[in-house]
Coordinates of C-alpha atoms and ligand atoms in Angstrom, one line a residue:
X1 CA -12.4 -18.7 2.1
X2 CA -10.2 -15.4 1.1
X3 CA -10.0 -14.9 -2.8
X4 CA -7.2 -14.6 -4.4
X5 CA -5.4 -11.2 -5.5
X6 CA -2.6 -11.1 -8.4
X7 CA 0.4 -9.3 -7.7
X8 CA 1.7 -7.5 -11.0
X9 CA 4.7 -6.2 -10.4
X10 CA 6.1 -3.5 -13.0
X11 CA 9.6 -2.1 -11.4
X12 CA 11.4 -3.1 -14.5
X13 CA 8.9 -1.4 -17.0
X14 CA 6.7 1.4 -15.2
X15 CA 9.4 1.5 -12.5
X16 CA 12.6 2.0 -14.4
X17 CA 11.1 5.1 -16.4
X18 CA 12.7 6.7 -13.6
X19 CA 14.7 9.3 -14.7
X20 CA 18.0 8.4 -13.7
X21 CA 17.5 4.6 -13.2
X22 CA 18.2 2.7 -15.9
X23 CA 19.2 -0.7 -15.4
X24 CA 21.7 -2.8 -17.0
X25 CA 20.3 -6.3 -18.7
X26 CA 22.2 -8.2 -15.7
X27 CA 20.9 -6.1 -13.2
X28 CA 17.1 -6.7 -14.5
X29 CA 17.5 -10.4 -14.5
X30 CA 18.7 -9.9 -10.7
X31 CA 15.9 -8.4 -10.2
X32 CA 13.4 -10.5 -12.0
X33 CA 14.9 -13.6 -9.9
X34 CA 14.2 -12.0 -6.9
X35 CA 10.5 -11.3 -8.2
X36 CA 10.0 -14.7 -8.9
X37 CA 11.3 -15.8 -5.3
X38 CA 9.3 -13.5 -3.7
X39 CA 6.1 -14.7 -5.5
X40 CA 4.6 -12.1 -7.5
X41 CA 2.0 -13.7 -10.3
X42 CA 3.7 -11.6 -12.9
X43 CA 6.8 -9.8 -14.0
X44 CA 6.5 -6.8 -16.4
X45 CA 9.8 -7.1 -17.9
X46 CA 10.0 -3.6 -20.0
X47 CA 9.0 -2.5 -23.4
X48 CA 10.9 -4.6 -26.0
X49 CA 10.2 -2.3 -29.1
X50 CA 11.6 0.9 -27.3
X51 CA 15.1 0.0 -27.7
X52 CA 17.4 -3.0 -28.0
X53 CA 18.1 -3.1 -24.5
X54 CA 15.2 -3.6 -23.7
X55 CA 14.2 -5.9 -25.9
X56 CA 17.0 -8.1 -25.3
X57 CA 16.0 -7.5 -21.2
X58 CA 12.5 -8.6 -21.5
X59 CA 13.9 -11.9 -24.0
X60 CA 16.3 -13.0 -21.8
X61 CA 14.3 -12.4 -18.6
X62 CA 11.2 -14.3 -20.6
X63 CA 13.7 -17.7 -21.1
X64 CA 14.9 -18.1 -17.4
X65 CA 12.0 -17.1 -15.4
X66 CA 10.0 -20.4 -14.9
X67 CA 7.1 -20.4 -12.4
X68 CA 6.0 -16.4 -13.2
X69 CA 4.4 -15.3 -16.2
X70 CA 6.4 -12.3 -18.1
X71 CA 4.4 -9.6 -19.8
X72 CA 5.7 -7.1 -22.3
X73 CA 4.2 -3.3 -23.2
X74 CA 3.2 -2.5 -26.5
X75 CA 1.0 0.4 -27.6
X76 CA -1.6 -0.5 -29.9
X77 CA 0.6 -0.6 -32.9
X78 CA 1.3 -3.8 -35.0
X79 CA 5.5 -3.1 -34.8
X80 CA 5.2 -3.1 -31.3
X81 CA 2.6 -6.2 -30.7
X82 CA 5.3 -8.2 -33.0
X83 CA 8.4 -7.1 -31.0
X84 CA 6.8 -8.0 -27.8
X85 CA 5.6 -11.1 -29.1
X86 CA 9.4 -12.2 -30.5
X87 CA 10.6 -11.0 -26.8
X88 CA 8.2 -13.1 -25.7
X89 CA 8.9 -16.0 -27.3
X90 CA 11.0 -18.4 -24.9
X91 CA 8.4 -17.7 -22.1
X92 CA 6.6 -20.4 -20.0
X93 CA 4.1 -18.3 -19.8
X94 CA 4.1 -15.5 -21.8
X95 CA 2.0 -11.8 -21.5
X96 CA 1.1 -9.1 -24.1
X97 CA -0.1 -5.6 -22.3
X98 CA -1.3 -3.6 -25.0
X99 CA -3.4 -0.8 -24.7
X100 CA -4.0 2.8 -25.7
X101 CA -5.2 6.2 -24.4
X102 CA -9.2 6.3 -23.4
X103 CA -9.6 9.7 -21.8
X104 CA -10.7 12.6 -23.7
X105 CA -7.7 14.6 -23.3
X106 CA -5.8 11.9 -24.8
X107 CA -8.2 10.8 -27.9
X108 CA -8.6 14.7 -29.0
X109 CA -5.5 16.4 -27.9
X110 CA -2.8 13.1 -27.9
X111 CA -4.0 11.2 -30.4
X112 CA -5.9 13.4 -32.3
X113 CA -8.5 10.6 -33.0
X114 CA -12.1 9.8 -32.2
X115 CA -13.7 7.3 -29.6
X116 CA -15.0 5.1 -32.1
X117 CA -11.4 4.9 -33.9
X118 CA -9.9 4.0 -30.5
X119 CA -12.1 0.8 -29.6
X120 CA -11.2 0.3 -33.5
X121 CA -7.6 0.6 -33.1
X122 CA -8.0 -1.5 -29.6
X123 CA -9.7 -4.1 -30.9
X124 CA -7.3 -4.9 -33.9
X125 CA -4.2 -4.8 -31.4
X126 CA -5.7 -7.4 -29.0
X127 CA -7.1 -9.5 -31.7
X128 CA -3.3 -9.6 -33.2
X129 CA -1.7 -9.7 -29.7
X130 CA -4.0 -13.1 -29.5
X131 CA -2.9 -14.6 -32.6
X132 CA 0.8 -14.1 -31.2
X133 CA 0.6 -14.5 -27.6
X134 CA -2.1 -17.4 -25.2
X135 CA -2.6 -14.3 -22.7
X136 CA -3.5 -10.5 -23.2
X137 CA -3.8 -8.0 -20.9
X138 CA -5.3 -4.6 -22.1
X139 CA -5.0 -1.2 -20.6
X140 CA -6.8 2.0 -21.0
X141 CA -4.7 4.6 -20.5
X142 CA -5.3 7.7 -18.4
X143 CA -8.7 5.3 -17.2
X144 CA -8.6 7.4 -14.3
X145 CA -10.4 10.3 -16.3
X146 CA -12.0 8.4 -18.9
X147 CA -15.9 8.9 -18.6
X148 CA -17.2 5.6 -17.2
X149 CA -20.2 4.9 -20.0
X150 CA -17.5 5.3 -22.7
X151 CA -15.1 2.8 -20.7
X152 CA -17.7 0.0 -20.4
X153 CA -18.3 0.1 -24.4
X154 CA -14.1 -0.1 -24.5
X155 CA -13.9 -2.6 -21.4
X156 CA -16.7 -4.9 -23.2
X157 CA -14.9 -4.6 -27.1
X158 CA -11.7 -5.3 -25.5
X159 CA -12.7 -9.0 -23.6
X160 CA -14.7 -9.5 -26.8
X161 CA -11.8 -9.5 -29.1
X162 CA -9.7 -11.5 -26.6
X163 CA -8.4 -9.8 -23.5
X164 CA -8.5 -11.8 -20.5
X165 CA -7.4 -9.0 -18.2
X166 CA -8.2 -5.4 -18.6
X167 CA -6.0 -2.9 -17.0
X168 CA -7.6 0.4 -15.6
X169 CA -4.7 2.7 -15.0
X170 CA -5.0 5.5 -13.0
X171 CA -2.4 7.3 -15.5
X172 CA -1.9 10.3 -13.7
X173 CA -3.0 9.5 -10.3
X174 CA -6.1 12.0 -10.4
X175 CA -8.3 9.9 -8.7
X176 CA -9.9 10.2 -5.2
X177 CA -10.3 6.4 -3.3
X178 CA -14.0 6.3 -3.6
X179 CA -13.6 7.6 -7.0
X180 CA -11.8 4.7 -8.3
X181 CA -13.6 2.2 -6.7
X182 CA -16.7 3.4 -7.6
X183 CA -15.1 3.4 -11.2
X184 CA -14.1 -0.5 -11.0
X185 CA -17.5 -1.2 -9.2
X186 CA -19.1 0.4 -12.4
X187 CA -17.4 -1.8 -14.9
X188 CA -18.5 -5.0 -13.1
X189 CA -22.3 -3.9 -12.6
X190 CA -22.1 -2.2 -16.5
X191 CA -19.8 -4.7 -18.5
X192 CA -22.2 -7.8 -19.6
X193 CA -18.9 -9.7 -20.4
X194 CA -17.2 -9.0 -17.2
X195 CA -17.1 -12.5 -16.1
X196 CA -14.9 -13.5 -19.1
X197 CA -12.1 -11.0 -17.4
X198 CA -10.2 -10.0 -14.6
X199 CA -9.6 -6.0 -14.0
X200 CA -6.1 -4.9 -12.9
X201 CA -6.0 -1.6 -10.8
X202 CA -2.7 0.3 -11.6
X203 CA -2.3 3.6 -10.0
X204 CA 0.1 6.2 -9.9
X205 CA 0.9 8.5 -6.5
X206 CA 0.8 11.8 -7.7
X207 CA -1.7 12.6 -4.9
X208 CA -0.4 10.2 -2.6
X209 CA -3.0 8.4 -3.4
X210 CA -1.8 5.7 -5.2
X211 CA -2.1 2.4 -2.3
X212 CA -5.2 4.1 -0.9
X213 CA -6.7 3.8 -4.7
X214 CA -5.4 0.5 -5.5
X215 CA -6.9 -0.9 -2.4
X216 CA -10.5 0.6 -3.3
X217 CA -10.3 -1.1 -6.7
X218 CA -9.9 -4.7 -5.2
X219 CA -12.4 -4.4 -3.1
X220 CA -14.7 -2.9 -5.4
X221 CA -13.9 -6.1 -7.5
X222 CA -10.0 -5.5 -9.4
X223 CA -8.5 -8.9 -8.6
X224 CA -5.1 -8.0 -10.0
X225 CA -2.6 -4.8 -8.5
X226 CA -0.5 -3.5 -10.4
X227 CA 2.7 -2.0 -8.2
X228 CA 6.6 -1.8 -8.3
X229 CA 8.8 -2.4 -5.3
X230 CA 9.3 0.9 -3.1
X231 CA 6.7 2.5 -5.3
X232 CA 9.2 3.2 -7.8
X233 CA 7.9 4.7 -11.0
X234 CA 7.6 7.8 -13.1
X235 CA 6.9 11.5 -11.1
X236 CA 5.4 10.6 -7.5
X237 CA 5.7 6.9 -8.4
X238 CA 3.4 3.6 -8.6
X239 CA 1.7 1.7 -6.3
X240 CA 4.0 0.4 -3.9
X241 CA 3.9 -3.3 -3.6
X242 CA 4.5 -3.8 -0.4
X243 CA 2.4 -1.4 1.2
X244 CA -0.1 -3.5 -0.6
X245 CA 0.4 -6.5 0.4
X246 CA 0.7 -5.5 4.1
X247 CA -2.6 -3.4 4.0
X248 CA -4.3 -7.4 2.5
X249 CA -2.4 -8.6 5.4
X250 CA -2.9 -7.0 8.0
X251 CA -6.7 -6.6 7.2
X252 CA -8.2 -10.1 7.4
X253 CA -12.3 -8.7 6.9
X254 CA -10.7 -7.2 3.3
X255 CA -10.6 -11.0 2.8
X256 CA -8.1 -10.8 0.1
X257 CA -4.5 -12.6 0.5
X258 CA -1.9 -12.2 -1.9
X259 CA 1.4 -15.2 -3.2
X260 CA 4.1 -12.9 -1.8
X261 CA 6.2 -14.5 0.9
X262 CA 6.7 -11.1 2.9
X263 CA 9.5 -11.9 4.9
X264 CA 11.1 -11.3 1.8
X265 CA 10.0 -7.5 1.4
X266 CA 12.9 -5.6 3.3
X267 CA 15.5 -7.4 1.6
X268 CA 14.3 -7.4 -2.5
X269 CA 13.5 -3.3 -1.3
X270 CA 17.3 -2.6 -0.3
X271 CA 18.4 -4.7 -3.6
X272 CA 16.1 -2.2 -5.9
X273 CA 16.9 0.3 -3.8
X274 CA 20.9 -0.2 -4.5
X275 CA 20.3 -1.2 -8.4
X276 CA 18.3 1.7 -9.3
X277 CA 20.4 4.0 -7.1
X278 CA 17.1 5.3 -5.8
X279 CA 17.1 5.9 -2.0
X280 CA 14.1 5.2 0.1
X281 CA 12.5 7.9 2.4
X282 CA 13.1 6.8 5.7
X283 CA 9.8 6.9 6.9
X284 CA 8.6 4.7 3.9
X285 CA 5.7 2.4 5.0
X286 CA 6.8 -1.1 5.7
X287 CA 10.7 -0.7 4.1
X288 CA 11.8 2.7 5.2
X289 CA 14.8 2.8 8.1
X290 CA 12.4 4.1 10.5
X291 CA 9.4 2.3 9.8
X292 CA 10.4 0.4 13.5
X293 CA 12.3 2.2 14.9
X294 CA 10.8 4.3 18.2
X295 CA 12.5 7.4 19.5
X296 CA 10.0 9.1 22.1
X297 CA 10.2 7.7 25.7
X298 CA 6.6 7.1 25.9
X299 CA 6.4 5.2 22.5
X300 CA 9.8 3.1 23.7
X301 CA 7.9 2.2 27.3
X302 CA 5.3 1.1 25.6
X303 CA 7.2 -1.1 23.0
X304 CA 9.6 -2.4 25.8
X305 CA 6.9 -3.4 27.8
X306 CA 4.8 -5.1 24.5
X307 CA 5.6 -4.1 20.7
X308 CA 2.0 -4.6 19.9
X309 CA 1.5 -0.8 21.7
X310 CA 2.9 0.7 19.1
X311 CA 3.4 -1.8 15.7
X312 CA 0.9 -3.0 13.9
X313 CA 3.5 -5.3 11.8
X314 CA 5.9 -7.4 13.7
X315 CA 9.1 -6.7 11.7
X316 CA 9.9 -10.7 11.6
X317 CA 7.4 -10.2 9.1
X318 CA 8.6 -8.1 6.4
X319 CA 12.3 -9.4 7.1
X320 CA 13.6 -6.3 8.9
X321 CA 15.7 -6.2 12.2
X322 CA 14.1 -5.9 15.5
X323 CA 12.1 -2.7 16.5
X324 CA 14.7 -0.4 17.2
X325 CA 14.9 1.6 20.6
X326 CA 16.7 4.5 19.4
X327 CA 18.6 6.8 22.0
X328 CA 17.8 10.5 21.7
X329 CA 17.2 13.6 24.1
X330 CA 13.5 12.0 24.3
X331 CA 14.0 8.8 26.0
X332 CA 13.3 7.4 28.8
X333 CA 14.9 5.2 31.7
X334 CA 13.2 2.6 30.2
X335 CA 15.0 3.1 26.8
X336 CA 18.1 3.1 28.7
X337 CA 18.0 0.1 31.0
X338 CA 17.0 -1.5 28.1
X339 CA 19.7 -0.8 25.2
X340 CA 22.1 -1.1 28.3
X341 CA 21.0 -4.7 28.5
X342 CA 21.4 -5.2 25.3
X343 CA 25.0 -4.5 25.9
X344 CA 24.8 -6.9 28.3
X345 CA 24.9 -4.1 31.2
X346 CA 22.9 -4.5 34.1
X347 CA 21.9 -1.0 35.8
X348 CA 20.6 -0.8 39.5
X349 CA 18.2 2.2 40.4
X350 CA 21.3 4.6 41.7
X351 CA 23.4 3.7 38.9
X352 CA 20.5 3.6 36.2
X353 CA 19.7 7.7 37.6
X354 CA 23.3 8.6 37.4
X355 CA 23.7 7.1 34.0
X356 CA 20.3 8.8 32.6
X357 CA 21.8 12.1 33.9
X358 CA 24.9 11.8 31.9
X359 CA 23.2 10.7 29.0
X360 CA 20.4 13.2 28.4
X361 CA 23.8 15.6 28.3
X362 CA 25.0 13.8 25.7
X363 CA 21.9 13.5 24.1
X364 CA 21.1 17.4 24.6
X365 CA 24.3 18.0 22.0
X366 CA 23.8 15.5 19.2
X367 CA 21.1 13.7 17.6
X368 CA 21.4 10.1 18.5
X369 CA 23.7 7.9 20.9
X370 CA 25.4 4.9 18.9
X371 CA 26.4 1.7 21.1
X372 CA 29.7 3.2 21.8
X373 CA 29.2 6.0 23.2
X374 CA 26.4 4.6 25.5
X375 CA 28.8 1.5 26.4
X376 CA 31.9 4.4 27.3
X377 CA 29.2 6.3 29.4
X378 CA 27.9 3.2 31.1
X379 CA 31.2 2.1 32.1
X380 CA 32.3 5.0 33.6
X381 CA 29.0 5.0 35.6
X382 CA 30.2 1.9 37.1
X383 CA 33.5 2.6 37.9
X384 CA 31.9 5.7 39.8
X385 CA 29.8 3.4 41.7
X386 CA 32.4 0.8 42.9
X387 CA 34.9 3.1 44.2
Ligands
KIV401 O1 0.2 4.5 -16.3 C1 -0.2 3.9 -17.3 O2 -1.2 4.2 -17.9 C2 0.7 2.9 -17.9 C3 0.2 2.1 -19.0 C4 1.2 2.1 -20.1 C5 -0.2 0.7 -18.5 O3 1.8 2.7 -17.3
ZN402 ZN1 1.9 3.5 -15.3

């Protein structure tokens, strides 16, 4: 029986500190609907007590999402706890994420305190996020370099004073895979009270490492991920979601499986992708434009004759087009017969030679043949042979 993973998605919060992204209240709740239909566990709405626009977001989003629970940020600060709560306060099921910095370099040199002071200051913000709020998520920041011994003693205070999940951000995305999994795998041999909490992997790409680390943290134990659509976020980005949820997929012996209805993936990418005016590499896992598209001729002969050769995912899948059998200077005959029947053009052996002729010509002076081109070319080909 495969266990459950939470999906946490945090495109409107961690995601939109994007420099250059900032979304409209309209254009949030579009895109918190679209969260909820594609079945993530929980929305991260934004950060009410950073502005009113936000706050206003995360209130409106928390009084029309029904069947997802809606999480707000707050630093450990009582202002902040009590402006997340009040956003909060229309929710079905409501979330306060509060946290604070756990690393040395941000006790001593951010927050010019002392470890003791921090689990103090922790420990006061869950306890008053519980009074105001059924569920509370606390994170650690900058977990990633925090010494493991010191984040058991935080990890243990924090589900003591009420925190039913506990959030082990990889803040700066410093860690190696086995680093971070070993660091989760710690927490659930070292914490006595681990069984009273789940732990939420969140993991930044500055690396590239970001999926790679989020996947050693589940199955070192994390049972919630925390990711944003297209691996939007601040610098190199978060954990893409659905890179996540493929990998879980994909890999049945992981033994995890996840809400999200995955057919839905292409399509809620192209809608954050328009919203946040934030193109998507086109060799993105799972969502770029070329993530099935094939262009060599032995890579298209080998997907003509069965796409498992060379996909892993059948694009039906994630919601994207057919594998594509794009016409450059590398194809084959193969390629060609076959986007020529596409057209509806049937090619015998003469007239399929005398047409890949003319065509690697073609291809030879630009980068790609569209439809009409190869439809013009085919048809003269045939009025060559009938004469
Ligand atoms: O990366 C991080 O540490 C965060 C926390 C605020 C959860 O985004
Ligand atoms: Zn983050």
């Amino acid at each position: 029986m495969k266990e459950q993973v939470q999906i946490f998605d945090t495109t409107l919060r961690d995601g939109e500190q994007v420099p250059g992204c900032k979304l409209g209240t309209a254009q949030k709740i579009e895109i918190a609907r679209e969260l909820e239909l594609l079945g993530v566990d929980v929305i991260e709405a934004g950060f009410p007590v950073s502005s009113p626009g936000d706050f206003e977001a995360v209130q409106q989003i928390a009084s029309i999402i029904q069947n997802t629970t809606v999480c707000a940020l707050s630093r450990a600060v009582e202002k902040d706890i009590e402006s997340a709560a009040e956003a909060l306060k229309y929710a079905q099921n409501g979330r306060i994420h509060t946290g604070i910095g756990t690393s040395d370099f941000h006790i001593f040199q951010k927050l010019n305190s002392s470890r003791k002071a921090v689990i103090e200051q922790g420990v006061k913000a869950v306890k008053k996020a519980r009074n105001l709020c059924a569920e509370v998520e606390f994170y650690a920041e900058d977990a990633g370099r925090t010494d493991n011994f010191f984040l058991a003693q935080v990890v243990e205070a924090m589900i003591d004073a009420g925190a039913r999940i506990i959030n082990i951000p990889d803040t700066t995305g410093y860690c190696l895979p086995h680093q971070y999994g070993e660091k989760i795998a710690f927490l659930m041999n070292h914490v006595p009270n681990i069984d009273r909490a789940v732990l939420s992997t969140h993991c930044h790409n500055d690396l590239g490492l970001a999926t790679a680390n989020s996947i050693a943290g589940v199955q070192a134990g994390a049972r919630q991920v925390e990711c944003t659509i297209n691996g939007v976020g601040e610098r190199a980005g978060n954990t893409s979601l659905e890179e996540v949820v493929m990998i879980l997929r994909q890999h049945r012996q992981i033994q995890l499986s996840t809400n999200i209805k995955t057919e839905q993936l292409t399509q809620i990418s192209r809608i954050v992708e328009a919203e946040m005016n934030m193109p998507v590499q086109r060799n993105k896992a799972i969502v770029g434009e070329n993530a099935f598209a094939h262009s060599s001729g032995i890579h298209q002969d080998g997907v003509i004759k069965s796409r498992e050769t060379y996909e892993i995912i059948d694009p039906k899948e994630v919601g994207a087009s057919n594998s594509q059998i794009i016409l450059t200077a590398r194809s084959g005959r193969a390629a060609l017969k076959y986007r020529a029947k596409l057209l509806q053009i049937e090619l015998n052996k003469d007239q399929l030679n005398d047409a890949y002729d003319r065509f690697l010509e073609v291809a030879d002076q630009q980068r790609q043949i569209s439809d009409f081109q190869l439809k013009e070319l085919l048809n003269n080909v045939l009025v060559c042979h009938a004469r």
